[in-house]
Coordinates of C-alpha atoms and ligand atoms in Angstrom, one line a residue:
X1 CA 92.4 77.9 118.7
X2 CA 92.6 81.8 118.4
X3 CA 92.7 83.8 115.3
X4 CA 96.5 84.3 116.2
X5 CA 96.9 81.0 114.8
X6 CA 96.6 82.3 111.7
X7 CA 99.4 82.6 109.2
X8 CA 98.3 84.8 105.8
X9 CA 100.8 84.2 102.9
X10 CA 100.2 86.3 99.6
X11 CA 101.4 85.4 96.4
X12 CA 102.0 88.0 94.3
X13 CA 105.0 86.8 92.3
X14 CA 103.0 86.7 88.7
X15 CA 104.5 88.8 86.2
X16 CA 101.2 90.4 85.1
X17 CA 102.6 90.3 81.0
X18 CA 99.0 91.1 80.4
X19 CA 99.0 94.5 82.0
X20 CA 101.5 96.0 79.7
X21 CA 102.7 97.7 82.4
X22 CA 106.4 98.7 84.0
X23 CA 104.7 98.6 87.5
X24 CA 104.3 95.3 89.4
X25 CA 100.4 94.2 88.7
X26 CA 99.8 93.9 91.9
X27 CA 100.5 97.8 92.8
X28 CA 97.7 99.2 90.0
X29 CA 95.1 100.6 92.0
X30 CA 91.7 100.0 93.1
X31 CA 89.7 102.7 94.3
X32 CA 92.6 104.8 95.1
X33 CA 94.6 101.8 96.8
X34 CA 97.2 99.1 95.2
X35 CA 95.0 96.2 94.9
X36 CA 98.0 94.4 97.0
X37 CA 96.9 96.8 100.1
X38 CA 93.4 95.8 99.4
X39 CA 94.2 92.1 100.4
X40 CA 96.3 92.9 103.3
X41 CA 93.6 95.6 104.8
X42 CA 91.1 92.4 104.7
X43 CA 93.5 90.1 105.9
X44 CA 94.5 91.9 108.8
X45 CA 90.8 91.9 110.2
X46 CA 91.5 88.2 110.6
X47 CA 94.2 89.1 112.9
X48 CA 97.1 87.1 111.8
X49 CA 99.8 86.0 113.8
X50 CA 102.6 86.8 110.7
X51 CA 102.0 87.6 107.3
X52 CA 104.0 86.8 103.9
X53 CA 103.7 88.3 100.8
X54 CA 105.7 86.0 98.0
X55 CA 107.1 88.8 94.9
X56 CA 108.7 88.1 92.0
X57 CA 112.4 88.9 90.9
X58 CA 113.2 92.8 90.8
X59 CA 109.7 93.9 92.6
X60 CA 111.6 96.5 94.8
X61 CA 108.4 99.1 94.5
X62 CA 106.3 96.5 96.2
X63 CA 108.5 96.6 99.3
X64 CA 107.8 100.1 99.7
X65 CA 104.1 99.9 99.3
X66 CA 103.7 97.1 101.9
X67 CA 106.2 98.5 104.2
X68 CA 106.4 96.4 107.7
X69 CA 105.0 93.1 106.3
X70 CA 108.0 90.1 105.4
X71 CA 108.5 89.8 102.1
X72 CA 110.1 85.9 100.2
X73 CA 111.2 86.1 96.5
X74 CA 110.6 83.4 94.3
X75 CA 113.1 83.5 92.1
X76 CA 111.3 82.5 89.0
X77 CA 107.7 81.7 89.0
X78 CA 107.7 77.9 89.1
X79 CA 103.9 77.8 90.4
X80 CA 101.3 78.3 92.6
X81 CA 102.6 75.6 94.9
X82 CA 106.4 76.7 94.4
X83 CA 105.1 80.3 95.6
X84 CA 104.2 78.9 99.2
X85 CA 107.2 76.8 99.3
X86 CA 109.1 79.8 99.6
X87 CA 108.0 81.1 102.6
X88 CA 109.2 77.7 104.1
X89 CA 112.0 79.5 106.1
X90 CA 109.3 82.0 107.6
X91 CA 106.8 79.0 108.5
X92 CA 108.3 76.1 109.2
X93 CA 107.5 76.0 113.1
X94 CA 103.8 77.1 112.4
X95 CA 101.2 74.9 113.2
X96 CA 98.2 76.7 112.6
X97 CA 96.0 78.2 109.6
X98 CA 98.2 79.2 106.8
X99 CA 95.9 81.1 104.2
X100 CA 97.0 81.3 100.9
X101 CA 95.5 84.4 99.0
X102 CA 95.8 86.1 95.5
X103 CA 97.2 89.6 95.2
X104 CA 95.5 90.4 91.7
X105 CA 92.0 89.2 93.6
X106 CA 91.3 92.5 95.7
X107 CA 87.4 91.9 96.1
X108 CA 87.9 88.8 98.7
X109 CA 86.3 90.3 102.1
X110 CA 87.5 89.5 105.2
X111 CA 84.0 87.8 106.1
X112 CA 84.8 85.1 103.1
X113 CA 88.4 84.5 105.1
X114 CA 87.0 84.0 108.5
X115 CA 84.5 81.3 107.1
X116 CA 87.5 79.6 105.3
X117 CA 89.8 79.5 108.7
X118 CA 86.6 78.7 110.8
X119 CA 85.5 75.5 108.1
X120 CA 89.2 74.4 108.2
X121 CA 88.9 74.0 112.1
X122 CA 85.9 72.0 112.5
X123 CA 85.0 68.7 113.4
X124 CA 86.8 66.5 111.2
X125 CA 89.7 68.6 110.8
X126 CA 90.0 68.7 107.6
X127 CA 94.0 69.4 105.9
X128 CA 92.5 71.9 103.8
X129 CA 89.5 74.6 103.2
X130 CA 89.5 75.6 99.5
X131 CA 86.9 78.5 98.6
X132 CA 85.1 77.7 96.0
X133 CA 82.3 79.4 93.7
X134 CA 80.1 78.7 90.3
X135 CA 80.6 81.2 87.7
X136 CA 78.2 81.7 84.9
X137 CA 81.4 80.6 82.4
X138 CA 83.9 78.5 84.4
X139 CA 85.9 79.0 81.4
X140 CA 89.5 77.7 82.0
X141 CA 89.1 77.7 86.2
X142 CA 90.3 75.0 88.3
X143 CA 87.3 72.6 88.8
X144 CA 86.4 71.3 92.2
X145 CA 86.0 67.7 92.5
X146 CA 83.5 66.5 95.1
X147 CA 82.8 63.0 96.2
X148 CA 78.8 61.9 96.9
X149 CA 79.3 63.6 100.6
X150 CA 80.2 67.2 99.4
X151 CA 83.6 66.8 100.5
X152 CA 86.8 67.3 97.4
X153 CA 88.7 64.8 96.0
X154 CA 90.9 66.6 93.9
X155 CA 91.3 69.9 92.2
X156 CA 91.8 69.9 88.5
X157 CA 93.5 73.0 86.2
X158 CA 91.2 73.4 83.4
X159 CA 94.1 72.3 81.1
X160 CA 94.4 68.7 82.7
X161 CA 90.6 68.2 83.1
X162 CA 88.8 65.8 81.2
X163 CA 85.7 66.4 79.6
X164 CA 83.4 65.0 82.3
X165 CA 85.4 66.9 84.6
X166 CA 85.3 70.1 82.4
X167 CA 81.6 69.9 83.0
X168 CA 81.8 70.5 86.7
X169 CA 80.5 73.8 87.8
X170 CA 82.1 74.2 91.2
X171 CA 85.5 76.1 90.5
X172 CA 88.4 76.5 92.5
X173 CA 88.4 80.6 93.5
X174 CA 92.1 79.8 94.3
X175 CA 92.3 81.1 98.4
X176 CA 92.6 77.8 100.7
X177 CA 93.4 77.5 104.6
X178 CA 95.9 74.7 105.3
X179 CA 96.8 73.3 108.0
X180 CA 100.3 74.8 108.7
X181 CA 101.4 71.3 110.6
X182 CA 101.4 69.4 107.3
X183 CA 101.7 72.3 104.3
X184 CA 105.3 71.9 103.6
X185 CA 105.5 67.7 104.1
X186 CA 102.8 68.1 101.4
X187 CA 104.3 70.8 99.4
X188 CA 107.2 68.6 99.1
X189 CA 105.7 66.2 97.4
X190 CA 104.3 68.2 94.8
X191 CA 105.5 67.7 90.9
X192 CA 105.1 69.7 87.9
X193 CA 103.9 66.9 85.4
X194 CA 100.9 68.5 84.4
X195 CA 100.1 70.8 81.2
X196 CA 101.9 73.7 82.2
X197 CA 105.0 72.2 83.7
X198 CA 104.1 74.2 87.2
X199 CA 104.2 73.2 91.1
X200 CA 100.1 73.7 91.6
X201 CA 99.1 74.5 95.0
X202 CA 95.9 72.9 93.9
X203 CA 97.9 69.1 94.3
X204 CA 97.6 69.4 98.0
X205 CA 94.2 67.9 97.7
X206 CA 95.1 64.7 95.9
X207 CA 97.8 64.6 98.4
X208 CA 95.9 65.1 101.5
X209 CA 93.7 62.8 100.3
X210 CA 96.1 60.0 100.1
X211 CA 97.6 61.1 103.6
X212 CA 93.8 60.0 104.9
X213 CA 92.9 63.6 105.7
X214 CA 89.8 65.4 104.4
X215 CA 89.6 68.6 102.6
X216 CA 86.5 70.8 102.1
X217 CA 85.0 73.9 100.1
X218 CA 83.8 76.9 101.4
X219 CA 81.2 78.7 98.7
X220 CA 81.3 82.4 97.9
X221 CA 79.8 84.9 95.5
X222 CA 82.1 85.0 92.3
X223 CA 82.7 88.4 92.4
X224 CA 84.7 87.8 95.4
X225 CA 87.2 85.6 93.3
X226 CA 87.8 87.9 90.3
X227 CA 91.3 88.0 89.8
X228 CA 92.8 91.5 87.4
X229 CA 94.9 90.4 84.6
X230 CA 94.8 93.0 82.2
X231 CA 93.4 96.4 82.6
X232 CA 90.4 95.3 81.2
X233 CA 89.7 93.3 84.3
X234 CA 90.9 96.3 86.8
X235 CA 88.3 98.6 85.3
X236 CA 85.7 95.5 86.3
X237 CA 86.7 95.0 89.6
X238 CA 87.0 99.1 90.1
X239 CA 83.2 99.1 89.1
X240 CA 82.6 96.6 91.8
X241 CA 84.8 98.1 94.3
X242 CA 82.8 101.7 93.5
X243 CA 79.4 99.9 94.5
X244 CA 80.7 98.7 97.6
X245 CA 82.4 102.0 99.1
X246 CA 78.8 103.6 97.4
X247 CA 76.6 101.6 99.5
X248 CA 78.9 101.9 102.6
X249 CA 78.6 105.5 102.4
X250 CA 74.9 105.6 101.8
X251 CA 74.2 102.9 104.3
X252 CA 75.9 106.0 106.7
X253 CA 74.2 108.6 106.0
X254 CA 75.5 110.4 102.7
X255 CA 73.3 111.0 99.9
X256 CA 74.0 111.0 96.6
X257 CA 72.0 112.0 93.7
X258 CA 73.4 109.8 91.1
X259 CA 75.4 107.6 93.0
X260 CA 77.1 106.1 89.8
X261 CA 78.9 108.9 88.7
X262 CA 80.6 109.8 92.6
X263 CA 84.1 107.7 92.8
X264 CA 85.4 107.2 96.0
X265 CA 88.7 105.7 97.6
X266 CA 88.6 102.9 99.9
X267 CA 89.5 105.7 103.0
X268 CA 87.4 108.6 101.9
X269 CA 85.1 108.7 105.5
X270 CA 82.4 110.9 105.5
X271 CA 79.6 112.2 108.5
X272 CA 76.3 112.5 108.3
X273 CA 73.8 114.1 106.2
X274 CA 76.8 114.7 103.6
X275 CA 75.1 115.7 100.1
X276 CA 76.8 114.5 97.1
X277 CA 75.9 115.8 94.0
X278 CA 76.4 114.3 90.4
X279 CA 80.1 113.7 89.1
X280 CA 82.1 114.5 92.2
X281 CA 85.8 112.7 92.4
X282 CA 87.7 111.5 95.5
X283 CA 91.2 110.8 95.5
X284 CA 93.0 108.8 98.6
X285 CA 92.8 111.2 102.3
X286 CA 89.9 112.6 102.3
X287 CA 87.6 113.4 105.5
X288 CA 84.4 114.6 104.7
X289 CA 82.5 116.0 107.8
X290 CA 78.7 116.1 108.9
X291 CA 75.9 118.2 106.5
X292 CA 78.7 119.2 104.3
X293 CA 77.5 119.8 101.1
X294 CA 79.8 119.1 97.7
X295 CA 78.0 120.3 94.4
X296 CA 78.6 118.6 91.1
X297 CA 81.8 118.6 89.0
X298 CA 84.2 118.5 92.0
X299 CA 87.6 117.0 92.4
X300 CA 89.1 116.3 96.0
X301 CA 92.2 114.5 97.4
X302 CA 94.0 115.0 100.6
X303 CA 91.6 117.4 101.9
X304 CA 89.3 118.0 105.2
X305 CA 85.9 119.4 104.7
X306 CA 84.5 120.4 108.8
X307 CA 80.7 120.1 109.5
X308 CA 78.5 122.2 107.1
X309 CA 80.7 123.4 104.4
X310 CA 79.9 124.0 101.0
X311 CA 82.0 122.9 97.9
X312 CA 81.8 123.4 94.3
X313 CA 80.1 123.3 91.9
X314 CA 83.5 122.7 90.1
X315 CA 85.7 123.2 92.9
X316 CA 89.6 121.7 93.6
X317 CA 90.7 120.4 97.1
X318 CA 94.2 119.6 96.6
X319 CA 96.3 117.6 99.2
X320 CA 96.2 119.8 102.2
X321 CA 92.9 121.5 101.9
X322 CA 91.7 122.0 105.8
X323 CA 88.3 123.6 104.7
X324 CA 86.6 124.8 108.1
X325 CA 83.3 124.6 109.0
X326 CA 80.4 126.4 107.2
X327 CA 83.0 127.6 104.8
X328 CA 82.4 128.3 101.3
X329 CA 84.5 127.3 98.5
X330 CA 82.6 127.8 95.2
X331 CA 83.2 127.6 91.7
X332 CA 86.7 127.1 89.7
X333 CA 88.4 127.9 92.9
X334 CA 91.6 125.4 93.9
X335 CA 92.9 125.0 97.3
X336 CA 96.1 123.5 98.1
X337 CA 98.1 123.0 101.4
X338 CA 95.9 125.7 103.2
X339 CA 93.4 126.5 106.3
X340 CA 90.4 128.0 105.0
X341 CA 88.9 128.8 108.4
X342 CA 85.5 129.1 110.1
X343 CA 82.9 130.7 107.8
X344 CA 85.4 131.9 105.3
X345 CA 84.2 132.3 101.8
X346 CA 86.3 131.8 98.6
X347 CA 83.8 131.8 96.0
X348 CA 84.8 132.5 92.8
X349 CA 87.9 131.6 90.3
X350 CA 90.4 131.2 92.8
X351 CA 93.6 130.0 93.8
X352 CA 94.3 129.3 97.3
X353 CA 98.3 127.5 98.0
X354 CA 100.0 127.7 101.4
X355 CA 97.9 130.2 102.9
X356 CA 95.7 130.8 105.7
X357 CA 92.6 132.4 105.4
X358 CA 91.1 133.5 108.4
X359 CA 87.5 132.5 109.9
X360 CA 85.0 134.9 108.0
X361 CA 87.4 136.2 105.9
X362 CA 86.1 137.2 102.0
X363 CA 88.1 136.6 99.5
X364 CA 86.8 138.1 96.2
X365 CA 86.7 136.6 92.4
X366 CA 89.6 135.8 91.0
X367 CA 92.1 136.4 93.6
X368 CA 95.6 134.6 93.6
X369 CA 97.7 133.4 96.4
X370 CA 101.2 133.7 94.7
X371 CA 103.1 131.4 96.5
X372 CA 105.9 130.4 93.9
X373 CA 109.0 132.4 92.7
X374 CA 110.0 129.8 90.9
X375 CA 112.2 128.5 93.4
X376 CA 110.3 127.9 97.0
X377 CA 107.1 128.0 98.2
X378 CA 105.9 130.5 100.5
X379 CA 102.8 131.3 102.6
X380 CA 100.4 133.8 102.3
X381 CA 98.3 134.9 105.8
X382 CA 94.6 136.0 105.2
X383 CA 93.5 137.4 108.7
X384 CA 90.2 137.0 110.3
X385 CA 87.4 139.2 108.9
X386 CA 89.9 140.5 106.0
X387 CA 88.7 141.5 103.0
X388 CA 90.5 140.8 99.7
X389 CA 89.3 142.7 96.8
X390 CA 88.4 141.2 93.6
X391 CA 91.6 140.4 90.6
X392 CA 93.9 140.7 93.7
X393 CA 97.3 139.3 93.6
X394 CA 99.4 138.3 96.9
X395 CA 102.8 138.1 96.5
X396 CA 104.0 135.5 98.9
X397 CA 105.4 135.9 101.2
X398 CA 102.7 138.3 102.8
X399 CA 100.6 138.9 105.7
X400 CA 96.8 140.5 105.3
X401 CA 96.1 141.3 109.1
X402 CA 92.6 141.1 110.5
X403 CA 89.4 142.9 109.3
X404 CA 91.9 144.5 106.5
X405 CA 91.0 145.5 103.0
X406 CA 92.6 145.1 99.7
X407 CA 91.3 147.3 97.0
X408 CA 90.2 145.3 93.8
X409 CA 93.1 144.8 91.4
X410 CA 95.6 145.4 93.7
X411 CA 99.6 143.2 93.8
X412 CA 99.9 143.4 97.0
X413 CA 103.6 142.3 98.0
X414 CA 103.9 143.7 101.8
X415 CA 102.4 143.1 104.4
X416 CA 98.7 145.0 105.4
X417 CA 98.1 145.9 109.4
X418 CA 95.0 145.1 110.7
X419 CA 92.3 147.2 110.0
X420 CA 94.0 148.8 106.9
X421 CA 93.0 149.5 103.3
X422 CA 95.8 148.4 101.0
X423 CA 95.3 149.4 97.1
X424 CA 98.1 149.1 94.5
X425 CA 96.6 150.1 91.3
X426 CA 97.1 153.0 89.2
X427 CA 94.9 156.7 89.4
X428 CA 91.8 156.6 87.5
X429 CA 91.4 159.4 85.0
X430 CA 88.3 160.4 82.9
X431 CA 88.5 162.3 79.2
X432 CA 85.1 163.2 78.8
X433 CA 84.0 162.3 75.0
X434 CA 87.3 160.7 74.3
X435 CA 85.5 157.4 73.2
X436 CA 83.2 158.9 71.0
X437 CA 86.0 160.8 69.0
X438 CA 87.8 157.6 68.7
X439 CA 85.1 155.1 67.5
X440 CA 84.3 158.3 64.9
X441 CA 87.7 158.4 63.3
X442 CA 87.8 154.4 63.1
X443 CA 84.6 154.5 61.2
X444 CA 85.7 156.9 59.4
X445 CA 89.0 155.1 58.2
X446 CA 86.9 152.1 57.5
X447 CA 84.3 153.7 55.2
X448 CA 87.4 155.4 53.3
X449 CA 89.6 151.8 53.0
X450 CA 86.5 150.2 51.5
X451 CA 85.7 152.6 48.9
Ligands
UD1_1 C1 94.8 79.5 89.9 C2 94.4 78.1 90.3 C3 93.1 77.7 89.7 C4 92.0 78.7 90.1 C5 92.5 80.1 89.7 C6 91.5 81.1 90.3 C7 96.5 76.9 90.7 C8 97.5 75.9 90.1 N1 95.5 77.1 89.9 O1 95.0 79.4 88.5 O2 92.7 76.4 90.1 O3 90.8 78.3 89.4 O4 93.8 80.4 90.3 O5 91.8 82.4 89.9 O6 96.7 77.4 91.8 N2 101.7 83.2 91.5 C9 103.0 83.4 92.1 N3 104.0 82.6 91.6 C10 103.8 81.7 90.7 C11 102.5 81.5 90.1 C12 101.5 82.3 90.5 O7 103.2 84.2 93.0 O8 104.8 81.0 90.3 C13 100.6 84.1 92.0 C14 100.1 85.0 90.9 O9 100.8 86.3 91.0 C15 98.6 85.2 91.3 C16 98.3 83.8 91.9 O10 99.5 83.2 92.3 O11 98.4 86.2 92.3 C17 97.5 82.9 91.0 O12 98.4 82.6 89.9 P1 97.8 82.4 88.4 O13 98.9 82.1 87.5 O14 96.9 83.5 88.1 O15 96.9 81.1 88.6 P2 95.7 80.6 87.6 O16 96.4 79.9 86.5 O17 94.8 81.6 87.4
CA2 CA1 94.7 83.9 87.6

């Protein structure tokens, strides 16, 4: 068999009352992703042949996250083994793996799936590969029943169990492989007398069984089971998912000073001999390049940072940042949907929005890019070499040309040729002792009031 044999339904029907929430559980995010997106990015390294996610009633917004993957509805949420029964239609030819997996359980890898699909192929064929784990507190999980030979007998809810079977440590982590050639004659036969009234997926055991056909269980860590439920539990599993993308980006090359206070998405890529100083934030889309350095307190999403850049401390990359190599971007300065070229410097308490600012261009403290009338955007062009004075507004649209200069303090809100100076502000003028005359007569009105 090839991994095309593989069919990878998702159930993500559950209504998530626990979350409090107006948005589908399954679309909170995890490092910067829906934890939905998390599951299908490690399913697809399995290759699958067709994948199914199963939503609830109403769950429109999940069709536009998952976008290009076939979608059932279960109509009301009957069960874990009603869930799969709905994708009937989609799967009633297939004959290969069908692997059942949790949308609210985004920390399954695609390593853990592989060894599912490969057990559920071996020798004795087994009908189904369950993946099972041993939690510190099995609390109220589905436990595993085993026979003398390691191989399962039965799965039982935590609410049917008895108590010897309530003292069994192996718990079901809810992901199986079945073998797609007998899941729906099974599912058929599946009832809902049990405690919570549900068709339970976890009957196809009992069921196999009885059909003569063996089932087995496939160990894993139990982080890789946690299933979110409230937002107590997505704070968890975004703790484990920071460690992960951490030790990924260390294992290639970053370093980070205090790795626990740098938060990452699941598609921030870095090069490297990237330094990453304490408390730095990265929001989905960002490309960090090779010996770029980003200094503590800074917050990036969207952005491209080239090969030996400098950001922060306390800097803002907004969607569309395109920082160039061995550029400078320094303190409180934000930059939004704009080309900061090679070896440009924007150091100080600035703000940077649909502009271009040319390779070694220097733009002083405190300048603004005014790109909104209060209407439309528009762009402002920084040439190369240009320097913009410090407290400098430019009213976009506007055009600084090459090696130009505009004098500190200036509006500028036409464009500058090449090689100009352009200065809008008023005529100094000095009144020699003028000061000193003042502060004496506010003295003396003080002195006089008090009296
Ligand atoms: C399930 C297992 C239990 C296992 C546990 C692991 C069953 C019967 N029980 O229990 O043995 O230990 O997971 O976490 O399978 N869903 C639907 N439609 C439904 C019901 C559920 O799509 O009608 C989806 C949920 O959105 C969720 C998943 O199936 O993604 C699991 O459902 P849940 O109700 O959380 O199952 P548990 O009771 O936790
Ligand atoms: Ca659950």
């Amino acid at each position: 068999m090839t991994n095309s044999d593989v069919a990878v339904v998702v159930l993500a029907a559950g209504k998530g009352t626990r979350m409090e929430s107006e948005i589908p559980k399954v679309l909170h995010g995890v490092a910067g992703r829906p934890m939905l997106m998390h599951v299908l990015d490690a399913a697809a390294a399995v290759a699958p042949q067709r994948t199914i996610v199963v939503v609830g009633h109403g769950m429109d917004a999940v069709a536009q996250v998952v976008n290009g993957v076939a979608m059932v509805t279960q109509e009301s949420q009957l069960g874990t083994g009603h869930a799969v029964l709905q994708t009937q239609p989609e799967l009633n030819d297939f004959d290969g793996d069908v692997l059942v997996l949790f949308a609210d359980s985004p920390l399954i890898t695609s390593a853990t799936m592989r060894r599912l699909v490969d057990a559920r192929r071996n020798a004795v064929n087994p009908a189904v590969a369950v993946l099972g784990f041993r939690p510190l507190d099995p609390a109220d999980y589905g436990r595993l029943v085993t026979n003398g030979s390691g191989q399962l007998e039965a799965i039982v809810e935590f609410r049917d169990a008895d108590a010897t079977q309530r003292e069994i440590g192996l718990c079901n982590g809810g992901v199986m492989a079945i073998d797609g050639a007998v899941l729906f004659k099974y599912l058929s036969q599946v009832g809902s007398d049990n405690a919570k009234g549900e068709y339970y997926l976890t009957d196809l055991i009992e069921i196999a069984r009885r059909d003569g056909r063996e089932c087995v269980v496939v160990e894993c860590p139990e982080e890789e089971t946690y299933g979110i439920n409230s937002r107590t539990d997505l704070a968890a599993a975004e703790a484990v998912m920071q460690q992960r993308l951490r030790a990924t980006a260390m294992a290639g090359g970053v370093t980070m000073v205090d790795p626990d206070s740098v938060y990452l998405s699941s598609d921030t890529t870095f090069g490297r001999d990237v330094v990453l100083e304490p408390q730095v934030y990265f929001g989905p889309g960002v490309r960090i390049g090779d010996g770029v350095h980003i200094r503590a307190f800074s917050h990036l999403e969207g952005a491209t940072v080239a090969a030996g850049a400098t950001i922060g401390p306390y800097a803002r990359l907004r969607p569309g940042a395109d920082i160039g190599a061995a550029a400078r971007i320094g303190n409180f300065v934000e930059v939004k949907a704009s080309t900061v070229e090679t070896g440009a410097k924007v150091n100080h308490l600035t703000y940077i929005g649909d502009a271009r600012v040319g390779e070694g261009a220097n733009v002083g403290a405190g300048t603004i890019t005014c790109n909104y009338d209060g209407v439309a955007k528009h762009h402002t062009d920084i040439g190369a070499g240009a320097f913009i004075g410090s407290n400098s507004s430019l009213v976009a649209p506007v055009k600084i040309g090459d090696g130009a200069i505009v004098g500190a303090g200036s509006a500028i809100s036409r464009d500058v040729p090449a090689g100009a100076l352009a200065v809008t502000r008023a005529e100094q003028s000095e009144k020699p002792g003028w000061a000193k005359k003042f502060f004496g007569r506010l003295k003396a009105r003080s002195n006089s009031e008090k009296s």
